[in-house]
Amino acid sequence: MGDGEPETLLDAVRGLPPGRVLLPGTDAGTLLDRVRKAADEIGAGAAEGEAVALCAENSPAWVVAFLALLAAGARPLLLEPGTPEAEARRLLRAAGGGRSLTVPDGDGDRPPVLSGPPGEACGPGPAVLLPTSGSTGESRIVARDEASLLAEGRRYRDGVGLTGRDTLLLPVPLSHAYALGWLFGGLLTGASLRPVPPTALGRIAAELAGGATVVALVPSIARLLAARKLRAGGSRPGPDDGSPAPALRMAMVGAGPVDERLDRAFEEAFGTALARNYGSTETGAVFAGQARIEPFCVGAALPGIVYRLADEDGEAVPGGTPGLLQVRVDGAWHAMGDLAVAVPDGLRVIGRKDRAIRRGGRWVSPLEIEEVLRGHPDVRDVRVTARRGRHPGEDGIVAEVSAVRPGLTPEPLREHARRELAAYKVPDEFVIRTALPTSAAGKVRAAPRYRLTRRAAEAARAYKTSEVLFALHGLGALDRLAEGAGAADLARELGCDADALEWVLRAATGLGVLTTAAPGDTEPRVRAAELAAFVRLEEHLSRGPVSREEIAAAVRTGVARRPFEQTPPAGLDRLVTVYQGAMNGPSARARAALGLRLLKPAAGARMVEVTAGPGRYLERLLAADPTAGGHLLTVGRLSGPPAPAVAAAVAEGRVTTGPEPPRGAADLCVVANAVHGPGPGSELAELLGGLRPGGRLLVDDVFLPPSGAGSELALDWLTHGGTAWPTAGDLIAGLSREGARVSRHLPLEESLCHLIIAKEAS
């Protein structure tokens, strides 16, 4: 560069003393050795400039893998942990790549593994490819070259004050542009880095207590840490108490606004107010402010950054007037997409341009309204948007609110807003949502816009696949097909026309329902009896609770007032029998056996089982341990009677029943086929509160996949189930918010079922 600054990130690491500790147990010299070995492995199989996906949790091994990709001349495509495979493939194709880098567990001493079809060199490298967070709409890929990221690292050094004496805690996904800037700043200065997964609240708290001097946060993680600390240990410790963050000199929040409540709560919990950070995926950090500045303020421009506020025509606005923020970075102007206003502490962000609200000649900040509504005790998260009026300045305000627990109505929210806000800022409409989608950085995503695809016509014909299966079942053909019967035998035994039956069998084969291939070792085994039970269930559902009429009715009324809740469906007793037969077959019993092995209950354990089934876990526990006991809480209209062994234990007094299990008395809580609600199975705080100290929660349930087969389960939940925690990731994030730590997550092969075990984080 000609100014004595390193030209690459690895040059920066090479310029540090070899003994400088950069990662736990890893000094600069060791890090360079590990990066070189990994880069040699990658370079042997990847083309120069090839896009390679990196998708893993925060860890020292992630840092080694990232640096190795840069050293090999590849273009790292950084994906959020848990990115669905289909989305990862789509993003990788868009970037021109085909390979992924698998990061091994550990501290980076083992090299990462490259896999997948080769890609092509897609531009001068190295560069870092960053999918946008989705907070502004559909995601796209942004390329940042190394020079841009090094310049951002220098801004952290020269403008924020990061030094080689700092221990930098990074509990923000390293795949996120905000965390990546901190990583470059940390390696540039020689700070000691502590990358930790954002869901590991216990580890984050331990690092703060253990001497972290700087922590990079996003609002959601700062809010969770503060709530967890205040719930566990009260307010800020006194002079004789151990400090939860004895060395912390800076806690900086980026990738979202800091409101007054969050700032106050974090300082009360950790003794340090929140510093501010602002930037974008394209520019990196461009503003920063020290602690104790006004709410929503992001501070002043960092060194080398110039900004201006302009109107819609690009003309500068007068001082004190809101305008569209434009920032010059590396000689180029960038429209940031935000409305902002200059204030004494620097710059205050009002909100996204497309979300900013204009009423009666005044700008209204969605962020301010969200802060106020988030202060209501029954609110989990908020998204405030404008409903455009017929004329300028006549925008309506819509607040979408996800509730902490079911039952929240708009009126208390409206009263709360009227107490806290000027009349023109009070939302016109409140929409109660089960959940609002968030990014890995914790930001509520923009509402997506849906459009038809070419598969719509295919979907219109898809009912025929189900109908041919139902027809074969009704004819009695499925069991005989599973036994290997041929078409001629079937026609004779079932009294069918041979030509018509052959025609249907061929159609079913073309649809993938049947196959003529010989059974192979790699082909999943189909249990005929279990399949028949599911076919019977789906036949019932297709003509009743999940018919097109019932789906449309639930959309009109909402889940709480859908027909299934208002009027018992015809033939309910028969439906319960069929449902229980399908949901409690051999696979369900095998999951219960596996779940209990994972829990390892002590002798005399007390278990609460919340279930839409017969109490499979209690049944197995009681059979294994005559001294065990517990409580059975059945939910939903399809739950059916308890298993005979559980009913006998109820009669003996070993097991109690009812809607309110003893609080704080259970060693184990199992939620089986009930976590999506409606009802107590979805209320995580109550479930965890029912456990003794050290108790464990196990969830055994199905979850929606990212896309494709299994997505139709959403319609079952809409019409006759519950819609809480639709994905395993949603549930794990919810458990983390409640202060629990997930110790085991076991997705089961060839199934949408997951076993998830959690306990209160230490």
XYZ file of C-alpha atoms in Angstrom, residues 178 214-223 250-259 273-279 287-291 297-298:
35
model
C -20.682 -6.589 11.025
C -14.455 -5.470 24.231
C -17.580 -7.256 23.056
C -19.309 -6.853 19.691
C -23.067 -7.283 20.008
C -26.296 -6.948 18.090
C -29.456 -5.697 19.843
C -31.052 -9.124 20.229
C -28.005 -10.664 21.925
C -27.488 -7.615 24.144
C -31.140 -7.830 25.171
C -16.597 -1.344 25.613
C -19.783 -3.141 24.589
C -20.620 -1.987 21.071
C -23.915 -2.762 19.345
C -24.294 -2.758 15.573
C -26.643 -4.159 12.927
C -29.643 -2.622 14.654
C -30.814 0.259 16.840
C -30.123 0.836 20.526
C -33.129 2.252 22.332
C -23.544 1.305 28.750
C -23.755 0.406 25.076
C -21.570 2.007 22.426
C -22.986 2.246 18.894
C -22.000 1.085 15.424
C -23.572 1.621 12.016
C -22.780 0.362 8.549
C -20.253 5.382 12.063
C -19.471 4.706 15.711
C -20.318 6.353 19.007
C -19.191 5.821 22.550
C -21.591 4.916 25.332
C -27.943 7.681 17.647
C -25.079 5.910 15.845
